Every structure is written in C-alpha cells, then in structure tokens.
Coordinates of C-alpha atoms and ligand atoms in Angstrom, one line a residue:
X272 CA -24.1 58.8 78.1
X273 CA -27.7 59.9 78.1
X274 CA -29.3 60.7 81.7
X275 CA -33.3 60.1 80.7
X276 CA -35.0 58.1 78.8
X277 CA -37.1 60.9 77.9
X278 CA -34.5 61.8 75.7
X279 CA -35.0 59.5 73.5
X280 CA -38.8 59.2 73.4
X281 CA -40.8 59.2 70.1
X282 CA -42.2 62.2 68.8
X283 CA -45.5 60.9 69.7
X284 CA -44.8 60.2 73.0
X285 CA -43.0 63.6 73.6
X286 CA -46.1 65.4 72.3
X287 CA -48.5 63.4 74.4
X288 CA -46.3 64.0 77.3
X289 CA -46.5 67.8 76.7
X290 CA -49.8 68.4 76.2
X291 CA -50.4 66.4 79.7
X292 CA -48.1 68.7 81.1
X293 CA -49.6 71.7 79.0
X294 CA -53.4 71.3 80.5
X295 CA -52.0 71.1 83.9
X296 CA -49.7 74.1 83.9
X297 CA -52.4 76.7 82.5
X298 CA -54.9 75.2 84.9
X299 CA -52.6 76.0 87.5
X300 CA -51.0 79.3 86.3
X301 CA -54.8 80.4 85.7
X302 CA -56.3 79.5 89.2
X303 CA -52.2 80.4 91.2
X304 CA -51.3 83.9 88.9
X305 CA -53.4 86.6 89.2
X306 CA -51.1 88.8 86.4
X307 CA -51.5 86.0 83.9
X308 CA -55.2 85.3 85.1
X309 CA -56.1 88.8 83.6
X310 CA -54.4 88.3 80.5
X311 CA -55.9 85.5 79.6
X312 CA -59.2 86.9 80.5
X313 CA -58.1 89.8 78.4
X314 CA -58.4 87.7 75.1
X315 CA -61.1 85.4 76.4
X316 CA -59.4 82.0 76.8
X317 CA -59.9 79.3 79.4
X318 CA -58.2 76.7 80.5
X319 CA -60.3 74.3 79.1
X320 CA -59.8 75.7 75.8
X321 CA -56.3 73.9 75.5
X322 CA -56.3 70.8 74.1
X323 CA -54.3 70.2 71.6
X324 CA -51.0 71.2 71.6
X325 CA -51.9 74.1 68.6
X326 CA -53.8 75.8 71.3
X327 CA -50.8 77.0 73.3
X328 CA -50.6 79.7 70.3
X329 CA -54.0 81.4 71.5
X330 CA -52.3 81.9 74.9
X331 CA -51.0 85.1 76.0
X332 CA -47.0 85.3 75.6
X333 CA -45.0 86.4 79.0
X334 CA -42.6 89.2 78.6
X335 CA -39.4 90.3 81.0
X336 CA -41.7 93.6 81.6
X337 CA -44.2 91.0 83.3
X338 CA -41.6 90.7 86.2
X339 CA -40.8 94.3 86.2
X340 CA -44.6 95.0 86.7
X341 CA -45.0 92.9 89.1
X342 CA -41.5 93.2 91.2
X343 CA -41.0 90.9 93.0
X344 CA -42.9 87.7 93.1
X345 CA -46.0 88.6 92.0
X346 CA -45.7 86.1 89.6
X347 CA -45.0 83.6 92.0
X348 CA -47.5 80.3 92.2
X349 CA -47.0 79.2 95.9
X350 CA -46.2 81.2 98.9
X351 CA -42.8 82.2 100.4
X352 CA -43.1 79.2 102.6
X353 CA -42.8 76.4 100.0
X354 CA -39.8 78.2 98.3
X355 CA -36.9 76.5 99.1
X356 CA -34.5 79.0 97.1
X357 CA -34.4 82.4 95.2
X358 CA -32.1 83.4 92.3
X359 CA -32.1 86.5 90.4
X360 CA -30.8 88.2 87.4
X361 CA -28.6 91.1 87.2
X362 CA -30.6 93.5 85.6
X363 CA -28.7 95.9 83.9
X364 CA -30.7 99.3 84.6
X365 CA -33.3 98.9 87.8
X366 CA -33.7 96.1 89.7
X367 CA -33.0 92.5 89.1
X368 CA -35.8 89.6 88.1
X369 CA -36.2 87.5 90.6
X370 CA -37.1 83.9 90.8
X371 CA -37.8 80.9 93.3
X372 CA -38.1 77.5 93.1
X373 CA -40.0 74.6 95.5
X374 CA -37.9 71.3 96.6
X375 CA -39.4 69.6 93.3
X376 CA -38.4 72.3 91.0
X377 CA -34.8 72.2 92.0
X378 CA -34.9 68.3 91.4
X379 CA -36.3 68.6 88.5
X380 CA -33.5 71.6 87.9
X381 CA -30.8 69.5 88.6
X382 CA -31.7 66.2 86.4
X383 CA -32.2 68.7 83.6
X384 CA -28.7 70.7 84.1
X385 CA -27.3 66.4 84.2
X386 CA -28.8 65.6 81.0
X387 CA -26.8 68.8 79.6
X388 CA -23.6 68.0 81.3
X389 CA -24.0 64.3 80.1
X390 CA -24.7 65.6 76.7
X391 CA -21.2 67.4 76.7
X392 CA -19.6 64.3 77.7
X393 CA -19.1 64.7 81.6
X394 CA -19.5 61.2 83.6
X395 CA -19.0 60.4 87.2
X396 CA -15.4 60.5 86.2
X397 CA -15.0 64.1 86.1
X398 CA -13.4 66.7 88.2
X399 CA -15.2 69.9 87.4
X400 CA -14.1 73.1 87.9
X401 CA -16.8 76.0 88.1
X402 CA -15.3 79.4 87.2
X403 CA -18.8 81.1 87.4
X404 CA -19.4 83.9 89.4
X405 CA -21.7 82.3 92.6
X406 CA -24.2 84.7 94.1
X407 CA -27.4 85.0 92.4
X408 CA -26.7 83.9 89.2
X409 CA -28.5 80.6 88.5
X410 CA -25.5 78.9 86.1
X411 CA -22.7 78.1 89.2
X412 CA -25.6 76.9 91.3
X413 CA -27.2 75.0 88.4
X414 CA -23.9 73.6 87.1
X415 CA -22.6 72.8 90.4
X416 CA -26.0 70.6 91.7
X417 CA -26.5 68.7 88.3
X418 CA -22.5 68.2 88.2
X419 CA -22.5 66.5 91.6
X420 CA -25.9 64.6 90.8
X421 CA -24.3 62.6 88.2
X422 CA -20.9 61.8 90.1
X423 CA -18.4 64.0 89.2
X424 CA -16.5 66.2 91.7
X425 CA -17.1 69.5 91.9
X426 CA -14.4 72.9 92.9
X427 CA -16.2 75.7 93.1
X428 CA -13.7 77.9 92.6
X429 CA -16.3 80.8 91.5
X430 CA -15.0 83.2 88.5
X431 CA -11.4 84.9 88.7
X432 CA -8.0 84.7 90.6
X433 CA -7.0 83.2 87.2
X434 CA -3.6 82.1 88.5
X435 CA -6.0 80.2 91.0
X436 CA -7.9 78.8 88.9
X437 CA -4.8 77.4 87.2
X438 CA -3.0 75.9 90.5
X439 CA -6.2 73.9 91.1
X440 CA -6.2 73.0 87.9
X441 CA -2.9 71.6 88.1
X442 CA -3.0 70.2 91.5
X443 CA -6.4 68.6 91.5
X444 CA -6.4 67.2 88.0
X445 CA -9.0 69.4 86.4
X446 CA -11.0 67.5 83.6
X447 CA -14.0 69.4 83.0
X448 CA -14.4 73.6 82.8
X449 CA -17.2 75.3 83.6
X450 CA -17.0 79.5 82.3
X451 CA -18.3 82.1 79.7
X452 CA -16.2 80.9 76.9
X453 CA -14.4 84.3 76.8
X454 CA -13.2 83.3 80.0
X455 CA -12.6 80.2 78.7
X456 CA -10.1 81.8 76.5
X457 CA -8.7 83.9 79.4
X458 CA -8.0 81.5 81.2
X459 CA -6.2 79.6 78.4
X460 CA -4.0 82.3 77.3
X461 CA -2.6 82.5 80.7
X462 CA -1.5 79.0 80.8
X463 CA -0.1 79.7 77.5
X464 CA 1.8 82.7 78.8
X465 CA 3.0 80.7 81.7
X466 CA 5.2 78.3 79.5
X467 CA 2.1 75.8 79.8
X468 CA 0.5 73.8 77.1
X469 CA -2.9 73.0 78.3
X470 CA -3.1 69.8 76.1
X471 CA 0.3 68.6 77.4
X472 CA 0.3 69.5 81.0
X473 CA -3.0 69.9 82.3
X474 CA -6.3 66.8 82.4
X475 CA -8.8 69.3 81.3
X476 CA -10.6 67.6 77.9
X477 CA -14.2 68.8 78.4
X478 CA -16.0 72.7 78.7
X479 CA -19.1 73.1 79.6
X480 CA -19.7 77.3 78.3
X481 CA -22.8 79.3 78.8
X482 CA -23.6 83.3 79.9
X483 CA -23.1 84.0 76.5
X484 CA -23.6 82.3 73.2
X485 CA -20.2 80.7 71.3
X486 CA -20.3 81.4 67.4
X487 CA -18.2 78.4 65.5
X488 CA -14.8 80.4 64.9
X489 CA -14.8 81.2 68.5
X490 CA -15.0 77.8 69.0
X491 CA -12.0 77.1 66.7
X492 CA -10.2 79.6 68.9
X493 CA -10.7 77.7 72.1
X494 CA -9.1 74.6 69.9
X495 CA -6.2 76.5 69.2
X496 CA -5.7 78.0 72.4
X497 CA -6.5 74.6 74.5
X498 CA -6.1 71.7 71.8
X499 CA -8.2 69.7 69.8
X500 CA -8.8 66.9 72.7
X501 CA -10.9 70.1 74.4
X502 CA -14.7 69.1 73.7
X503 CA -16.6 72.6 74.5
X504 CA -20.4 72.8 74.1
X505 CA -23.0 75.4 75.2
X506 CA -25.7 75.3 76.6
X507 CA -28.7 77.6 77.2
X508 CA -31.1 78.4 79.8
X509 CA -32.1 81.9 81.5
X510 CA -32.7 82.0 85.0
X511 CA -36.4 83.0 84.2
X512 CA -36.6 79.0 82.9
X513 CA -34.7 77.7 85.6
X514 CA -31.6 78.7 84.8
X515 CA -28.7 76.4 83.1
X516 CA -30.8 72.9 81.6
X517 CA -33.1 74.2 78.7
X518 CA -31.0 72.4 76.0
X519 CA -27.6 71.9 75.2
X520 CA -24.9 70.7 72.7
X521 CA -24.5 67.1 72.6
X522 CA -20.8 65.7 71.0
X523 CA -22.1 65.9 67.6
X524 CA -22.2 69.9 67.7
X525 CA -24.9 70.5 65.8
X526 CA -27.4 72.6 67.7
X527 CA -28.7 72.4 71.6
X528 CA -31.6 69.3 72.4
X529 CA -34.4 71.4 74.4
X530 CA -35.2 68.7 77.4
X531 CA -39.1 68.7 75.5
X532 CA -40.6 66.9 78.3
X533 CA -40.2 70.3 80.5
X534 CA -40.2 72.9 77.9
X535 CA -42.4 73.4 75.0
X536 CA -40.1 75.7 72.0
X537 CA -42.0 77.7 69.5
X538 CA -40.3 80.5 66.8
X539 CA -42.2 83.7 66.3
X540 CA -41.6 86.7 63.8
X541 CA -40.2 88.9 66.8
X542 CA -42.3 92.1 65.0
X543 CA -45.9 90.4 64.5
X544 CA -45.5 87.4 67.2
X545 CA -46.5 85.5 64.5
X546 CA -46.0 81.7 65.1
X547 CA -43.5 80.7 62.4
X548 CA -43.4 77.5 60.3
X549 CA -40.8 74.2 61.5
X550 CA -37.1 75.4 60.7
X551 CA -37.6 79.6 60.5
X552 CA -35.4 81.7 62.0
X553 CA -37.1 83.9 64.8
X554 CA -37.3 84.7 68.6
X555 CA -37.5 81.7 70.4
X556 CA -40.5 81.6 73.1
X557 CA -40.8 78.8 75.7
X558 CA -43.4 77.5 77.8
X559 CA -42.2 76.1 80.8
X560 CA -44.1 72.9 82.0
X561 CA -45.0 71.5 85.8
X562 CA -42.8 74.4 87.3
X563 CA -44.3 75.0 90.8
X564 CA -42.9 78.5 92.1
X565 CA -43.2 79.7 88.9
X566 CA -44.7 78.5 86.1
X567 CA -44.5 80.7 82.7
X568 CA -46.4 80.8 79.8
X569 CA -45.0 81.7 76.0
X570 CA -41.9 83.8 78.0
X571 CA -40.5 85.6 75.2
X572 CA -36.6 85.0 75.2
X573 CA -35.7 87.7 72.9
X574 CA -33.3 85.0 71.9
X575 CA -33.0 84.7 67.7
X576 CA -32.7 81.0 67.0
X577 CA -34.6 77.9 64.5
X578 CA -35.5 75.0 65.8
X579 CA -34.4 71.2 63.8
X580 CA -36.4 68.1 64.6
X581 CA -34.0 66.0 62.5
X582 CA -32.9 62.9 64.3
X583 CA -29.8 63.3 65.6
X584 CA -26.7 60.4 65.7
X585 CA -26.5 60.6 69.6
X586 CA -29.6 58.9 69.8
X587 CA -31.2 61.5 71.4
X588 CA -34.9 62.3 69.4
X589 CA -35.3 66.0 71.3
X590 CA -35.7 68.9 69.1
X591 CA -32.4 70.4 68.5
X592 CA -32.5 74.8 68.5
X593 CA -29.7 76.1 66.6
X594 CA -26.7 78.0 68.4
X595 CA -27.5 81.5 69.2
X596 CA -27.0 84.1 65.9
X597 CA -27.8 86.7 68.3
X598 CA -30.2 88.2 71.0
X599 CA -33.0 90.7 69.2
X600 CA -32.0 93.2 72.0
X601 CA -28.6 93.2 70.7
X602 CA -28.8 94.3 67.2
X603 CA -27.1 97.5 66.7
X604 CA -28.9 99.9 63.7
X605 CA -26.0 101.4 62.1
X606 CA -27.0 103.9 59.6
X607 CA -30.2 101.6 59.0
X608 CA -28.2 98.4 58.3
X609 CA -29.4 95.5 61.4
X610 CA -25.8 94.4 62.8
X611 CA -25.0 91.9 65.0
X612 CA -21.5 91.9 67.6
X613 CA -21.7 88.2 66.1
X614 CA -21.4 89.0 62.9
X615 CA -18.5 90.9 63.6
X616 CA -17.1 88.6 65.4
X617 CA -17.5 86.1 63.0
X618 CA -15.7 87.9 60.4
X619 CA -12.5 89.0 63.3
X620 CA -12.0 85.2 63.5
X621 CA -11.1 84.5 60.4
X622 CA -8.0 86.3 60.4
X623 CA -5.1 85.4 61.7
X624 CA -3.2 87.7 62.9
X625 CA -6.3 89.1 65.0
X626 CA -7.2 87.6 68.1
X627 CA -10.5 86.3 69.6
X628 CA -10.9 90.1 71.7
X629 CA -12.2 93.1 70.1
X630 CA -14.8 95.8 71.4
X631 CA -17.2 97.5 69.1
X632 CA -18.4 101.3 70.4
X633 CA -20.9 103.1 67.9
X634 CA -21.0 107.1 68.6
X635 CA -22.5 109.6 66.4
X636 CA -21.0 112.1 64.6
X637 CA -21.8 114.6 62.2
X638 CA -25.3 113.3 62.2
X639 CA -23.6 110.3 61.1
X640 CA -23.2 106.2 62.9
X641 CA -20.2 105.5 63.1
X642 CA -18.9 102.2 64.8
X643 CA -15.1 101.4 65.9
X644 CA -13.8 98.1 66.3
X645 CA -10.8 97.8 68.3
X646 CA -8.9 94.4 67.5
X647 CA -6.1 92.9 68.9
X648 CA -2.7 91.2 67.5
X649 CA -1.7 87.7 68.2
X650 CA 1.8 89.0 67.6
X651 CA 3.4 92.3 68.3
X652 CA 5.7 92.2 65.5
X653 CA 3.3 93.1 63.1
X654 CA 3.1 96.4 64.9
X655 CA 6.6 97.5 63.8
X656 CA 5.5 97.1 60.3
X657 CA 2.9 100.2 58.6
X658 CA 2.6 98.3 55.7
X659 CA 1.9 95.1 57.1
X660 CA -0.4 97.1 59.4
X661 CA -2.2 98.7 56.9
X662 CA -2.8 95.9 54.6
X663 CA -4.2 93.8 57.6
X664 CA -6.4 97.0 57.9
X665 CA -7.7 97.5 55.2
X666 CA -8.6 93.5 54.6
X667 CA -10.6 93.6 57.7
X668 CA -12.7 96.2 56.5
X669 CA -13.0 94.7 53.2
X670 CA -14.2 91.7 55.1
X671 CA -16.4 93.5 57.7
X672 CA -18.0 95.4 54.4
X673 CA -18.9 92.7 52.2
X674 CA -20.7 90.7 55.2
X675 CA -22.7 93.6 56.9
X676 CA -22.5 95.9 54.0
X677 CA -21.0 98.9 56.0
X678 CA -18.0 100.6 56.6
X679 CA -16.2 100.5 60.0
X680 CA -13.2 102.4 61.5
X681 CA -10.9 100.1 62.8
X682 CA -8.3 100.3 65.5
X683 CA -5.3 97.5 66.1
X684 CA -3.9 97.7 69.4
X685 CA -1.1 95.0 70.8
X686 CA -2.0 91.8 72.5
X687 CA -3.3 91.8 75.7
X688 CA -4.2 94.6 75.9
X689 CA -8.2 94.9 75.7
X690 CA -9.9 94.5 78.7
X691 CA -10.7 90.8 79.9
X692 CA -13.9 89.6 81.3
X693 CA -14.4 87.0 84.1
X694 CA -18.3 86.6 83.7
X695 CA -19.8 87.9 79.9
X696 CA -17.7 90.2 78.4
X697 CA -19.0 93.0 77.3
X698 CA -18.3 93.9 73.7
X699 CA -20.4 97.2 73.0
X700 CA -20.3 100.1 73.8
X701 CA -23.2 102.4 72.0
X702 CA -22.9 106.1 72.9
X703 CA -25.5 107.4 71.1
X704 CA -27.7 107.9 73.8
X705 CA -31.3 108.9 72.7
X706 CA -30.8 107.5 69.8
X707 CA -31.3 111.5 67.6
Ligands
ZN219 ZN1 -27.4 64.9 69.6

C-alpha cells in the first residue's frame, strides 16, 4: 500500500513542490535562527536569492558541531511554548543533541514514519512489536506513532528481556518486528535455541530495522535465521531530521524512497563539499522542508550513500538513496588503507561456518596498525578440529585481503559467545588513542 499520493507525484511536480517549500523554509530559518542568520550573512546570501532549486547549493551547510555550539536549542525556530515534545541523541562523548518538535511537526512526523512502515508492507492488519529502546531516542516513538496512525497494534515492549520479547510474541501473535537488525538476529537465535522455528511457530512475516544500517549478506542471515516469508527493510532518519521517516526500503529492496516533498537529498565530495553529479557516491546532506521547531539547512549526515531517480516497480516515483556503505565517521585508516566495519562484515558473511557476530579492535604496535577480528562459529565442532580450524583461518584472511587489501589477525571463538547488543551493537573497538 502506498500512504500519500505524494509518493507518486511527477518529477515535476515534486520539484515544484520543493522549491515552494524551499523559499519558505530559508525565509523562515533566516528571519527565526540567529546561528544560521550569520552564516548566511557570512557568504552574502539572501533569502530572496533562492529561486530555483540549484540555488540551495549557495546555502551554507549545517553541521552536528552547529548543535554543540549552540547547546541546547539555540537553533530552535519557536519558543519552548509551542514545543510539544523533545528528543535527543545519545552523544557519545559530551552531551547529547537535542531536538523539539511543534503539534504539526509531529503530524507531519508520523505520516512520514506510515509511508515507511507501509513501504515495508505493514497494513492495519499488523501487530507490531517495538523492541527499541524508549527514552530519548526518536525511532520507538517514531515507529510506535506512525505504526498506530495506519492501524496496526502496537506492544511496546521497549529493547531486551529477550525471553519477553518471545512470550508476547507467542501469545499476542506478533506479525511485525521493530529492532536494530542485530537484535533482530538476537532475538532469532534465541527462539532457535529454544526448540522454536520462527517460520513454523511464530506470525512474525515483516521487520521493520533501523539504528544501524543492514548490508545484503546480513540480510541473508536474518532469512536463514527467521525464514524466507520474513520481509525486513531499513529505513533511515536521524533524530536531527525527525527521527525514523526520511526514506525507506519499499518490497522491491532496492534502495530507500526519501519522502521528497519534506526532504531535499543532495551528494557532496565529503573533503571539498563539492555538489556531486546524479548517481555519485558521497555524503549525503539534506535539507529539511516546512519543519517548525527546527528547520535545517544542508545538515551534513556524514552518511556515505548515491542517490537513483530510476522509476521504481512499486509505483512510487521518489528518489531512491542507496543502502548505507558506511558512515564517513566510521572509516577506520589502517596503515593508510580507508576500511569500513562493513566491508568486513561483508566478507564474514560469506562464510559459513562463521556467524553474523564479530568485533573488530585496531591497537598499535610496534609503530604498526594492527586490527583483530574476532569471529564466531555456527558450530562448535569445528573447534575440535586444528586443521579444520586453520584452513577456515587462513580463507578468511585470504578473503579479508583481497577485498580491503590488508592483512588481519583473526580470532575464532565458539558460538555465543561474543557479546550481544539490544540497541546498535557496537563492532569497534580502536585503541590507538591519539592516533601517534
Ligand atoms: Zn519502490
């Protein structure tokens, strides 16, 4: 099902929409947000400057160090009194980014996170099941309103208490699973290791996965784990956006449709901020349109993607931005080669006997990178075998070489026995400190 007919609107009409909505948002950011008031005076552009939709590359881009600077609302477009709810990020060092939204943003939040939901096949019919942490965190809240908006029933049964998770899942009728797809895969190997088949006995045929990005072989691993009726898509969003309901995988898996009407994509070269040409591979930057608390300009994602204006056999005409290879932030520099975890990951799925769980830690030594990947078994037979153990060894490093062109040491341990995550798992550990 498609939830708006703006989904489907011409190119034409998408564009005309946008720069409406791209005239009105600078006027407003420009007269409401001091911070990005003096930017733009900074490089000499007015409002009135804008108008065509090329124009939005003279504007100044938006950066998470913007909401540092000005911690916490300074950014902010209305006052306190015409929020009508805060979320905020977990920042990982100092403090968290805050953001608000007005009654009409969270409508227009909540239609957005349904036409995601829909695009992943959930209908009315659904009983969904939201293992995302609550709190602050805009994807439980996001899920949960544009989940109930569109019919279905909602158990918010928050992240964790797997077993939990698995009696409502049972005794409810669970059709639809909301989680980080490691989670995902948690949660699936615990109904495996309680005698369950998840196809067989349990309802659950659609996942709706975000926190962190799904590469394709992960994807085949959640088929294995939880059958091939399972339908999981991604979506993406950041709570700097909104949250959840910036684009998502439709049924045909073939990238994410950005809902265009309420947020304008461009790709830059993340070094130069360079505006790249249709279908490069670069950071992605949005500009988010007729957002009242807070609107943003160009916000710098730090996101690696391409975007694909294809049509696409839903029906849906949005621009489609490919799955996630990877967040610029999280490239390691390994003895001057650019890795990525999901590269890594990538190549750990294709084999086997290794599970969907591995941790990467990079230390230094001897003046010298040198990065460990711990993997894990699918069976624990193979542990009583050294020559079995070594061959799978030394193929993996074979493997790892030829894609990323660098050596690795690697470590097999038994299953189950890396640590599990109930929110995004965290997958790297780099020790090298000041980076000497
Ligand atoms: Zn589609």
């Amino acid at each position: 099902m498609i939830w708006a007919k703006e989904e489907t609107y011409s190119r034409e009409e998408i564009e005309c929409i946008q720069l409406r909505k791209l005239k009105e948002t600078v006027s407003y950011i420009y007269e409401k947000v001091e911070p990005y008031r003096r930017k733009m005076d900074a490089v000499g552009i007015k409002p009135a400057d804008i108008q065509k939709l090329s124009d939005l590359q003279k504007l100044p881009f938006t950066n998470k160090s913007d909401f540092r600077d000005n911690y916490p609302m300074g950014l902010f477009a209305v006052p306190k009194k015409e929020l009508v709810r805060f979320h905020a990020s977990s920042g990982t060092t100092g403090k968290p980014t805050v953001v608000g939204y007005t009654r009409n943003d969270m409508r227009v939040w909540t239609n957005n996170v349904s036409r995601i939901a829909c695009m992943g096949g959930a209908s009315s019919e659904d009983i969904a099941q939201i293992a995302f942490g609550y709190g602050t965190f805009t994807g439980a809240q996001g899920l949960h309103a544009g989940l109930e908006n569109i019919g279905a029933s909602v158990i918010p049964t928050s992240s964790g208490n797997t077993k939990k998770q698995i009696m409502f899942m049972q005794d409810l009728g669970t059709t639809l699973l909301v989680a980080t797809p490691s989670y995902a895969l948690h949660v699936g190997e615990v109904i495996r290791s309680m005698g369950l088949d998840p196809k067989e006995d349990l309802k659950i045929h659609i996942g709706l996965f975000g926190g962190e990005g799904m590469t394709e072989p992960m994807r085949d691993e959640m088929h294995r784990i939880w059958g091939d009726q399972f339908l999981c898509t991604q979506n993406y969003g950041m709570s700097e956006l909104c949250g959840p309901g910036v684009a998502g995988e439709c049924e045909q898996l073939n990238g994410m449709h950005i809902n265009e009407d309420w947020f304008i994509p461009e790709i830059i070269d993340p070094e130069t901020g360079e505006v790249l040409p249709p279908g490069s591979k670069g950071e992605l930057v949005v500009t988010c349109l007729g957002k009242e608390a807070l609107p943003l300009i160009r916000y710098r994602t730090k996101d690696l993607s391409r975007l694909m204006y294809e049509p696409c056999a839903c029906g849906r005409t949005t621009c489609r931005m490919e799955n996630l290879s990877g967040r610029s932030d999280d490239m390691l520099v390994i003895r001057g080669v650019n890795v990525f975890p999901t590269q890594v990951e990538e190549v750990l799925l294709k084999i086997p006997e290794i599970g969907p769980h591995y941790e990467i830690v990079v230390e230094r030594k001897n003046r010298l990178d040198v990065m460990t990947i711990t993997v894990e078994l699918v069976d624990d037979r193979l542990l009583d075998s050294y020559s079995k153990l070594r061959e799978l060894e030394s193929r993996v490093r074979k493997n790892l070489k030829a894609l990323l062109g660098l050596d690795a040491v690697l470590k097999i341990v038994g299953p189950m026995s890396l640590q599990r995550f109930e929110g995004k798992a965290k997958r790297v550990t780099d020790l090298r400190g000041d980076g000497l």
